PDB file of C-alpha atoms in Angstrom:
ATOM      1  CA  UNK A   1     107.590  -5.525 -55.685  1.00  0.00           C
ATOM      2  CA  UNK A   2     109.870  -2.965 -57.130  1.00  0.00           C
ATOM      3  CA  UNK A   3     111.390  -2.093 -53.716  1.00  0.00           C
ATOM      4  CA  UNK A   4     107.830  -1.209 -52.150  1.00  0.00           C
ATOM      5  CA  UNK A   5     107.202  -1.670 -48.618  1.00  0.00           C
ATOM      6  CA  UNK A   6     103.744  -1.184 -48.657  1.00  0.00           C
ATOM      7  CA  UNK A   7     103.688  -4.117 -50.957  1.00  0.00           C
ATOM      8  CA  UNK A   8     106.535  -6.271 -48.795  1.00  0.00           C
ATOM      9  CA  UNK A   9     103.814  -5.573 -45.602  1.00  0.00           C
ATOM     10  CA  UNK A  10     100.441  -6.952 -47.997  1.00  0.00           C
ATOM     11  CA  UNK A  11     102.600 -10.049 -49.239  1.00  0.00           C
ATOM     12  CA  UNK A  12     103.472 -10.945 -45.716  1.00  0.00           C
ATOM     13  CA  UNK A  13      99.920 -10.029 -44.154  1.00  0.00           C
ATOM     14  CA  UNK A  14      97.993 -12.196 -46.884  1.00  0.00           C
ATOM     15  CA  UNK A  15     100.139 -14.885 -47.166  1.00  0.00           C
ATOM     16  CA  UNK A  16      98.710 -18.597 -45.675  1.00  0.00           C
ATOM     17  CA  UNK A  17     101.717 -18.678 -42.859  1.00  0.00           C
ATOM     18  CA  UNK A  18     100.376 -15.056 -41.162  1.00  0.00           C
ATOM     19  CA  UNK A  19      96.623 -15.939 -41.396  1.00  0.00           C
ATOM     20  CA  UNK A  20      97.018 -18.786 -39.581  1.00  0.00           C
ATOM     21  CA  UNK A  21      95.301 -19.712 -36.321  1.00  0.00           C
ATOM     22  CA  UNK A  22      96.900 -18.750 -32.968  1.00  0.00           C
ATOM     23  CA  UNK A  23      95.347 -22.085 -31.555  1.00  0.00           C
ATOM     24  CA  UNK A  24      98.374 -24.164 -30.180  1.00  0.00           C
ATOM     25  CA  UNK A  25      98.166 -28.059 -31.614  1.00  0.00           C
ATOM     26  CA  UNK A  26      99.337 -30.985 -29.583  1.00  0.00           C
ATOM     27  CA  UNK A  27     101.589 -31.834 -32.638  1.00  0.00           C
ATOM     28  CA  UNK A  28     103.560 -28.780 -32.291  1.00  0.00           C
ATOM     29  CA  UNK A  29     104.551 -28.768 -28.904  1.00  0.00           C
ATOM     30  CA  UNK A  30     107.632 -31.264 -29.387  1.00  0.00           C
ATOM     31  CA  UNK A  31     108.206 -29.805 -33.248  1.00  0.00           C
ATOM     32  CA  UNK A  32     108.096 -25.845 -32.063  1.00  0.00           C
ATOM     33  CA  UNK A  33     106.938 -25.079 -28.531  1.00  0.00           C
ATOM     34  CA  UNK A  34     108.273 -21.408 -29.011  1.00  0.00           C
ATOM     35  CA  UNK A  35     106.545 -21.289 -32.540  1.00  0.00           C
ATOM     36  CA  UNK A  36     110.456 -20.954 -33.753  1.00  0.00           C
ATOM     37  CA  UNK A  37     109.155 -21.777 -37.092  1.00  0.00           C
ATOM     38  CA  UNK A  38     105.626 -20.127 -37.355  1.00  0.00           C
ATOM     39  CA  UNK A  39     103.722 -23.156 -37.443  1.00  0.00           C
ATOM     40  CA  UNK A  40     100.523 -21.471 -35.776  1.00  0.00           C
ATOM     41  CA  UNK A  41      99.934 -17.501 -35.640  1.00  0.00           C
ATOM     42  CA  UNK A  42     101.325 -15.600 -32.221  1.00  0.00           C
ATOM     43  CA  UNK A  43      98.680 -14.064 -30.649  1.00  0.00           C
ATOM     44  CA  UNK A  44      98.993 -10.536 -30.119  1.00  0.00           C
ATOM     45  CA  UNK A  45      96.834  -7.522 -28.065  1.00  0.00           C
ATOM     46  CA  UNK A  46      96.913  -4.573 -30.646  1.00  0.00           C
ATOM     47  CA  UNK A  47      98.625  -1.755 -29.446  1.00  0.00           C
ATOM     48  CA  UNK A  48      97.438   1.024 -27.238  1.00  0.00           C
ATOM     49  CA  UNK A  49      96.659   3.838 -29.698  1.00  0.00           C
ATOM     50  CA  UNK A  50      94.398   1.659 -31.624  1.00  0.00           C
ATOM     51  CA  UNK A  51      92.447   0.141 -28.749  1.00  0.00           C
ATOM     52  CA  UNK A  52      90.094   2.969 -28.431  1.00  0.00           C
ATOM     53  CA  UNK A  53      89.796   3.122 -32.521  1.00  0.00           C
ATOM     54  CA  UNK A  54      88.762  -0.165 -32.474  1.00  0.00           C
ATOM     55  CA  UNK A  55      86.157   0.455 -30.774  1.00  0.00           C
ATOM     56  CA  UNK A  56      85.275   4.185 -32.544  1.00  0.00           C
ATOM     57  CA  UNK A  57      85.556   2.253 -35.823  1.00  0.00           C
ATOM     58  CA  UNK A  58      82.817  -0.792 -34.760  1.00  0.00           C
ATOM     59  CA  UNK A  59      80.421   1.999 -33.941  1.00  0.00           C
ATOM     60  CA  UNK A  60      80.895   3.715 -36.828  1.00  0.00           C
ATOM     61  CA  UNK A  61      82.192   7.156 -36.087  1.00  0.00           C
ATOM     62  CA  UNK A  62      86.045   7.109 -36.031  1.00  0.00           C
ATOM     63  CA  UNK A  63      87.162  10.101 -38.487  1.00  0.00           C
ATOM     64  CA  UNK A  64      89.795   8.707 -41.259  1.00  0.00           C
ATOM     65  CA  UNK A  65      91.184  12.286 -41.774  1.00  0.00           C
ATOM     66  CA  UNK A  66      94.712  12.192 -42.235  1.00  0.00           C
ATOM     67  CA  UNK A  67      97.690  14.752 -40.709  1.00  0.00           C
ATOM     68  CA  UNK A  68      96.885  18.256 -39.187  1.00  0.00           C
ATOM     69  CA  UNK A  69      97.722  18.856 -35.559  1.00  0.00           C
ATOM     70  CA  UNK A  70      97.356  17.077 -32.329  1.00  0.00           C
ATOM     71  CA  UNK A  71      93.763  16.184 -30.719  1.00  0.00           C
ATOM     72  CA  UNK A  72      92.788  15.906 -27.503  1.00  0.00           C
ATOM     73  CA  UNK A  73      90.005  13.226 -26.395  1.00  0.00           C
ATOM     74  CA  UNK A  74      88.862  12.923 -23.045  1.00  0.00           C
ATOM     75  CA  UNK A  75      90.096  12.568 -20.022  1.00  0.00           C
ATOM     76  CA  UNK A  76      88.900  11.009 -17.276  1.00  0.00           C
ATOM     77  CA  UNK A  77      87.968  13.239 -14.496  1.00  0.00           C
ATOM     78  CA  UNK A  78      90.739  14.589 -12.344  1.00  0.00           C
ATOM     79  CA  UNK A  79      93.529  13.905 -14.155  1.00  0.00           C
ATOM     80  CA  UNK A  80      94.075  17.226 -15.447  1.00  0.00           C
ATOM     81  CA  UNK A  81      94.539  18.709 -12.325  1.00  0.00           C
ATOM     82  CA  UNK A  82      96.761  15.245 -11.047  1.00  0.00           C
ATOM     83  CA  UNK A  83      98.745  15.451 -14.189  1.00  0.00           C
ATOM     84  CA  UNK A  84      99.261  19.046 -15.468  1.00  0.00           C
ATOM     85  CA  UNK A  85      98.899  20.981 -12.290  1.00  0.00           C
ATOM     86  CA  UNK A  86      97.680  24.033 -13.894  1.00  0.00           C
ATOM     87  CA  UNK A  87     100.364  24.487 -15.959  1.00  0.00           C
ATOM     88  CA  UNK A  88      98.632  23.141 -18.891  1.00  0.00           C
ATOM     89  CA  UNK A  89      94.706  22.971 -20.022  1.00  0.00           C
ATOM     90  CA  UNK A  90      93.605  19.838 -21.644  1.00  0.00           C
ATOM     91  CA  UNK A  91      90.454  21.328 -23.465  1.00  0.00           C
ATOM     92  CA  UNK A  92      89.005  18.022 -25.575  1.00  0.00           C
ATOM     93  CA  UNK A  93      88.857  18.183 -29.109  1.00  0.00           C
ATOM     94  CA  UNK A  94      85.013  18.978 -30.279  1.00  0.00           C
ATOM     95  CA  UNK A  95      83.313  17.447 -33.928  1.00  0.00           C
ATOM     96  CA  UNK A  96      85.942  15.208 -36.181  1.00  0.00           C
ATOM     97  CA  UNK A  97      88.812  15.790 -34.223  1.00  0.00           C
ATOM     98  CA  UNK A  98      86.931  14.355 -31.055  1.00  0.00           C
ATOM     99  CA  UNK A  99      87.114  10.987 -32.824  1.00  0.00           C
ATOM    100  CA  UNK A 100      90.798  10.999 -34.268  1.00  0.00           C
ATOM    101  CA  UNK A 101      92.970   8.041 -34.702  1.00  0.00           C
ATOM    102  CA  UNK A 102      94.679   7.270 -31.293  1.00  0.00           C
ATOM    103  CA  UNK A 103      97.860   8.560 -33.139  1.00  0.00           C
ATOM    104  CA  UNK A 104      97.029  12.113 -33.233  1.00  0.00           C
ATOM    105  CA  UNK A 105      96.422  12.073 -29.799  1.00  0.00           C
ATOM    106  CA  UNK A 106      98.389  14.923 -27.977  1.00  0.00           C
ATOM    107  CA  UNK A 107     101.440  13.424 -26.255  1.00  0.00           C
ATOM    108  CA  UNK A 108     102.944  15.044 -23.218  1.00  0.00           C
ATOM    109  CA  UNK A 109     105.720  13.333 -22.444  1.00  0.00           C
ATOM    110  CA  UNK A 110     105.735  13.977 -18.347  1.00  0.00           C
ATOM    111  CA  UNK A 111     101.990  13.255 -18.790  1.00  0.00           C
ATOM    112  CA  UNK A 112     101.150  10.776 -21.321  1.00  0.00           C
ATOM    113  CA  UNK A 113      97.119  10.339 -21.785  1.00  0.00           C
ATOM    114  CA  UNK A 114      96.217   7.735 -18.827  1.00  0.00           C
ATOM    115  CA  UNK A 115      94.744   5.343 -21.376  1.00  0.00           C
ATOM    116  CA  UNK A 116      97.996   4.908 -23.388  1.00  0.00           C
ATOM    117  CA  UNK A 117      99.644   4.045 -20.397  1.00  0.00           C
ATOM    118  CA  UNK A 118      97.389   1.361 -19.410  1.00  0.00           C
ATOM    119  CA  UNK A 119      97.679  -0.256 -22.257  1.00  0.00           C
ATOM    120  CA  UNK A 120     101.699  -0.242 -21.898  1.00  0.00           C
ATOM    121  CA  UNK A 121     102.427   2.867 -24.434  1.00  0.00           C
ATOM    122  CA  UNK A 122     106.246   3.709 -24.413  1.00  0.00           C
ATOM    123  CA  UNK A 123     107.796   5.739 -22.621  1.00  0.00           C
ATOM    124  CA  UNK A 124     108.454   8.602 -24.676  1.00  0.00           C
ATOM    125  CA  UNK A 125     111.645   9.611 -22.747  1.00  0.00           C
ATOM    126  CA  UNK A 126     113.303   6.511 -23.461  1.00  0.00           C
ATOM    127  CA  UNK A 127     113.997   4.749 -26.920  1.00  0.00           C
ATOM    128  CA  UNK A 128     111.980   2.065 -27.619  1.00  0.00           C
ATOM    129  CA  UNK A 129     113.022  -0.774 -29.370  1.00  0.00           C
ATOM    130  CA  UNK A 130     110.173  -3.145 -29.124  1.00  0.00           C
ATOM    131  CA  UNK A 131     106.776  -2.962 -28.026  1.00  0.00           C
ATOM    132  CA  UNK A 132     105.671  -5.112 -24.471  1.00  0.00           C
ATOM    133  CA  UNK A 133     101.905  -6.116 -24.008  1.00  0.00           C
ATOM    134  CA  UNK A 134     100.672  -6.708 -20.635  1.00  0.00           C
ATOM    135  CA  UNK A 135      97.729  -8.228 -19.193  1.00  0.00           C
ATOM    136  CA  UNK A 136      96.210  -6.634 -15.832  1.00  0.00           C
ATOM    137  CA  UNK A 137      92.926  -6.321 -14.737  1.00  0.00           C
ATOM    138  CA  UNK A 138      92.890  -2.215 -14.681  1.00  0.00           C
ATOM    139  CA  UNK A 139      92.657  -2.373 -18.801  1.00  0.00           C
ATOM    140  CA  UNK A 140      89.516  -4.342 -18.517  1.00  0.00           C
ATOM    141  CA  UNK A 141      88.139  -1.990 -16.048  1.00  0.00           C
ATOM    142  CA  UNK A 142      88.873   1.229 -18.415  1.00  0.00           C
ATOM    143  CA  UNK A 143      87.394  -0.265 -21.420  1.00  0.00           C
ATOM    144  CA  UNK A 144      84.416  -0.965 -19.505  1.00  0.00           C
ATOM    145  CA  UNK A 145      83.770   1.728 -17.437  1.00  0.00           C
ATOM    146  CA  UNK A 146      85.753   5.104 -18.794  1.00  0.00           C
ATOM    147  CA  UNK A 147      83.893   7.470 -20.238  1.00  0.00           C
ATOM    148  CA  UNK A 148      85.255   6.913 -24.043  1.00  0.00           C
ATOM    149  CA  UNK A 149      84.286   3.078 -24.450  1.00  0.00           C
ATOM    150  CA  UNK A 150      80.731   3.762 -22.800  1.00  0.00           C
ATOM    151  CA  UNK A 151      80.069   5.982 -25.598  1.00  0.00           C
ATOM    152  CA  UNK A 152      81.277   3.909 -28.192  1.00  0.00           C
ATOM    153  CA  UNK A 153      78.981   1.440 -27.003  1.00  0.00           C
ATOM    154  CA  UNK A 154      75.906   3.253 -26.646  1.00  0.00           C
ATOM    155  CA  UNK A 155      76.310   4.615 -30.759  1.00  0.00           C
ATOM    156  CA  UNK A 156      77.108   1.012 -31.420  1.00  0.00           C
ATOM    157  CA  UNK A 157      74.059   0.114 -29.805  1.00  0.00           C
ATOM    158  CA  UNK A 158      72.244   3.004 -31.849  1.00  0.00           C
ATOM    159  CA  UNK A 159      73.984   1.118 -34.933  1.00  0.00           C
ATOM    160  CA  UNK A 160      72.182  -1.998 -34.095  1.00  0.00           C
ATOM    161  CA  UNK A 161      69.121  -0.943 -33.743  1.00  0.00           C
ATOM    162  CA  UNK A 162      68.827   1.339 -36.627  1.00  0.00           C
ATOM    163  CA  UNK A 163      69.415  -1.427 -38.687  1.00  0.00           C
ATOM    164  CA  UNK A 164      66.351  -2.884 -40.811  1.00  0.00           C
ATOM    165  CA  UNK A 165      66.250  -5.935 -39.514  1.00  0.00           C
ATOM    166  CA  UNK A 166      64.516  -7.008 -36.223  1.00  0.00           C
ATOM    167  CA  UNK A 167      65.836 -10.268 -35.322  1.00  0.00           C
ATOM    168  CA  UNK A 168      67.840 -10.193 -32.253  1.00  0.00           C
ATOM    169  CA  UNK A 169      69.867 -13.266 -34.078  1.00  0.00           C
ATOM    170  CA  UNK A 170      70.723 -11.429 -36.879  1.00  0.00           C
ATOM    171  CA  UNK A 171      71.461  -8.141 -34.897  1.00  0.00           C
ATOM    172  CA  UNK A 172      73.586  -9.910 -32.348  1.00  0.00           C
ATOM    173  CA  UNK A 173      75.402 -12.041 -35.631  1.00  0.00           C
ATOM    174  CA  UNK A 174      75.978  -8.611 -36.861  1.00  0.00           C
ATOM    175  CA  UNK A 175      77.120  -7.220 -34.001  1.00  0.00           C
ATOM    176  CA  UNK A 176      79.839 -10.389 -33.468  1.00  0.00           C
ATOM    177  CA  UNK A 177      80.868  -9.665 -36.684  1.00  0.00           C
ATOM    178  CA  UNK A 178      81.652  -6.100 -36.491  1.00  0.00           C
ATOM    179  CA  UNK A 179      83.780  -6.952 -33.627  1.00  0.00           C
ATOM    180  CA  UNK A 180      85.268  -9.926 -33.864  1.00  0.00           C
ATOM    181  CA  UNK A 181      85.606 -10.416 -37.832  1.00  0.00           C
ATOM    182  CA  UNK A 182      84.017 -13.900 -38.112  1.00  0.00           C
ATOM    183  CA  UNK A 183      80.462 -15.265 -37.616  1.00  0.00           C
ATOM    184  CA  UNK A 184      79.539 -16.717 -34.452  1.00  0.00           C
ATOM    185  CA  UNK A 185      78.887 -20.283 -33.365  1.00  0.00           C
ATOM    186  CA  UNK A 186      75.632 -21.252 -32.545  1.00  0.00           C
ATOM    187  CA  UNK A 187      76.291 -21.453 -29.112  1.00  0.00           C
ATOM    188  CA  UNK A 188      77.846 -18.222 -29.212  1.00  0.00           C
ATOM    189  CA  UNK A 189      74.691 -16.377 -31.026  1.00  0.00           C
ATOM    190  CA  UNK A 190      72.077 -18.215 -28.145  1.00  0.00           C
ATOM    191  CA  UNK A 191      74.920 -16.773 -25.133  1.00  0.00           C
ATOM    192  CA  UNK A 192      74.236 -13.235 -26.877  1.00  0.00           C
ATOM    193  CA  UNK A 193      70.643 -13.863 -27.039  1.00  0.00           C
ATOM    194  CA  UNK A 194      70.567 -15.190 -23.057  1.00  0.00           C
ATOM    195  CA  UNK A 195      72.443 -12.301 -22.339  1.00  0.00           C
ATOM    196  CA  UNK A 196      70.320  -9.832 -23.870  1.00  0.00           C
ATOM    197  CA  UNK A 197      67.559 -11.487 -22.372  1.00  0.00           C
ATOM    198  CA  UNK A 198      68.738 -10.930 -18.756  1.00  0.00           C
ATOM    199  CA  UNK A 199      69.404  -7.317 -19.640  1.00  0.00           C
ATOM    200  CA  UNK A 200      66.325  -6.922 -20.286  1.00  0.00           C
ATOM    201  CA  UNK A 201      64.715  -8.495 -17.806  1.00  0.00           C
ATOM    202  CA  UNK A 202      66.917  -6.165 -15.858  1.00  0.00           C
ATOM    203  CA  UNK A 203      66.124  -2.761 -16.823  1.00  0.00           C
ATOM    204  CA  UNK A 204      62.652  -3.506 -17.150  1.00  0.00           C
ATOM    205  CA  UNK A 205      62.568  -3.136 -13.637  1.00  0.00           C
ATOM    206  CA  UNK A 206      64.852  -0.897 -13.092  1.00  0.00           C
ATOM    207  CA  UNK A 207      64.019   2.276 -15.456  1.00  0.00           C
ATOM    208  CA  UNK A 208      66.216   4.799 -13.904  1.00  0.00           C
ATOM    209  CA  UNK A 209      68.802   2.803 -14.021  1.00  0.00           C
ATOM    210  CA  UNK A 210      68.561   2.343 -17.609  1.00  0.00           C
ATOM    211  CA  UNK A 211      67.697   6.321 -18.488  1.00  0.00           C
ATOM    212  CA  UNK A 212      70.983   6.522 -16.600  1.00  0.00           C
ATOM    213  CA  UNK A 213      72.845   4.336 -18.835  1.00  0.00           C
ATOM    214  CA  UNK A 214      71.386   5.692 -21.637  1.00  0.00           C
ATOM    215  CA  UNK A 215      72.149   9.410 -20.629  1.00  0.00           C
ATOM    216  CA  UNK A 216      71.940  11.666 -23.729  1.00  0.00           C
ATOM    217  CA  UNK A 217      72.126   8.916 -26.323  1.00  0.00           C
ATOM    218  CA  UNK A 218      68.434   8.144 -26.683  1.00  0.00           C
ATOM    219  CA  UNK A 219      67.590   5.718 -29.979  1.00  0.00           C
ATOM    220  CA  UNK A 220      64.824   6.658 -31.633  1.00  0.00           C
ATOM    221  CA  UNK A 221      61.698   4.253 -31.711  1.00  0.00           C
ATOM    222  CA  UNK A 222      63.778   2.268 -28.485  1.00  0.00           C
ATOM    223  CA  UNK A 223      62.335   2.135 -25.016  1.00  0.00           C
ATOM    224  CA  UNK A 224      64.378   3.534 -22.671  1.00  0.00           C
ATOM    225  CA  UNK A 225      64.914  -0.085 -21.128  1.00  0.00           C
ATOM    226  CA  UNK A 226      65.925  -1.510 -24.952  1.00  0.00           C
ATOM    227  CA  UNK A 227      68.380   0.925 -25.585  1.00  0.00           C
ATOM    228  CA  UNK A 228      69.883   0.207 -22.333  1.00  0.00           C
ATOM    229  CA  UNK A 229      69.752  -3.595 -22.959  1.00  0.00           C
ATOM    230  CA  UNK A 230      71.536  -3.053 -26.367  1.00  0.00           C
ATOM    231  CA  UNK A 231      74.420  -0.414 -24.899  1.00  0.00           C
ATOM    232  CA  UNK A 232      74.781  -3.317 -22.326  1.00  0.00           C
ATOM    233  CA  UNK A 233      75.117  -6.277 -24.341  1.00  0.00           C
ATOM    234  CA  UNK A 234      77.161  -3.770 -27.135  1.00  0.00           C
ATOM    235  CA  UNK A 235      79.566  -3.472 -24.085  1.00  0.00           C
ATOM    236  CA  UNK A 236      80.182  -6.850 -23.411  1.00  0.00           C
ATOM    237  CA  UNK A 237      81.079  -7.350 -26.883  1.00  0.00           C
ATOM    238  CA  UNK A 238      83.656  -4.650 -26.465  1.00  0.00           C
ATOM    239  CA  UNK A 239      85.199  -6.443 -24.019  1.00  0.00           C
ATOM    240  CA  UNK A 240      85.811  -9.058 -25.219  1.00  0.00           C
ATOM    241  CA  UNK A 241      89.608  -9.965 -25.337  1.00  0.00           C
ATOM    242  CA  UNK A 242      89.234 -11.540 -29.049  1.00  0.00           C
ATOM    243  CA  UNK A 243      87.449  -7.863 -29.665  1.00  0.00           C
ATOM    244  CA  UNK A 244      91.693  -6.145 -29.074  1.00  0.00           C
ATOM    245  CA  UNK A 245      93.623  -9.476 -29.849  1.00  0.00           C
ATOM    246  CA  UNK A 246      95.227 -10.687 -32.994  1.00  0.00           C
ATOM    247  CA  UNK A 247      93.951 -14.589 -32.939  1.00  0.00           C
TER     248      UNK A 247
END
């Protein structure tokens, strides 16, 4: 390897002991209970600068630029003036830079973006020597209801549908695949299809609802009521905790 790192970090990553399964095996919990050994995969939340890429990257529209300065995506409503208290403006990033990599994300340090925080970003005042990943119910609530994920799910909803096929099957097999980098069971692929189904159902008879959900991110040759069903079934697939989790 000649000293590389880079190659050091692709022997390690596509060798058969880290692609294993995170699945834990009645025969290993005499053996190695604390996987001391590595006989199974640990399973492990990605961290929090790339949970929003994830989901920029499965819709398509996360910019691979590399360097130049800071950027600043959203915030969610009134935390500018909670946070920075008029001593700083937060003015979002507009075109590519709206859709950086979460690492070029402007980091105050007295202020860190909400979103990194809820996903247990470091404290940038203190050293950091390792990385802890929680589990609490206000992470699922901002990847399904802040302003950034919506989006992401309503252009990967656009993604779905502008596709050539017109099978829900193979759209929603698609669409599992995107996010979760295997194909789907067959009970898996009729949930989706149940799912969509309800949705529906749903904003069929409730059209201002889904014009709502839709907001400025019409798809062309879509009802207002199938784009909606889409964006909501694209969330729920966003969610997912496979969708940020190493398995």
């Amino acid at each position: 390897m000649n000293w590389s790192r880079k190659s050091l970090i692709k022997l390690i990553v596509t060798s058969a002991t880290y692609r294993q399964s995170s699945r834990h095996r009645d025969e290993l919990f005499d053996v190695d209970p604390q996987n001391t050994l590595l006989a199974r995969q640990n399973r492990l939340r990605v961290e929090a600068e790339l949970v929003r890429d994830l989901s920029l990257e499965v819709a398509g529209v996360l910019s691979k630029k590399i360097g130049g300065p800071s950027v600043f995506p959203a915030l969610p409503a009134g935390i500018t003036d909670l946070s920075y208290a008029g001593n700083f403006k937060w003015t979002n990033s507009t075109g590519e830079d709206f859709n950086r990599r979460g690492m070029y994300t402007f980091f105050k340090r007295t202020a860190p973006h909400p979103n990194l925080i809820t996903f247990d970003c470091p404290d940038a005042n203190l050293t950091c020597i390792e990385r802890r990943a929680s589990n609490t119910p206000l992470q699922a609530l901002v990847t399904l209801n802040n302003e950034t994920f919506l989006e992401a799910s309503q252009v990967f909803a656009k993604r779905l549908l502008s596709q050539s096929a017109t099978d829900d099957a193979v759209r929603l097999t698609q669409a599992f695949r995107l996010c979760i980098a295997r194909v789907p069971s067959s009970r898996e692929v009729q949930q989706l299809s149940d799912l969509l189904a309800a949705n529906r159902e749903f904003y069929r008879a409730h059209q201002d609802d889904a014009k709502k959900l839709v907001g400025n991110s019409a798809i062309s040759g879509a009802t207002p009521d199938e784009s909606a069903a889409w964006i909501a079934t694209a969330r729920i697939l966003l969610n997912l905790d496979e969708f940020i989790t190493r398995e």
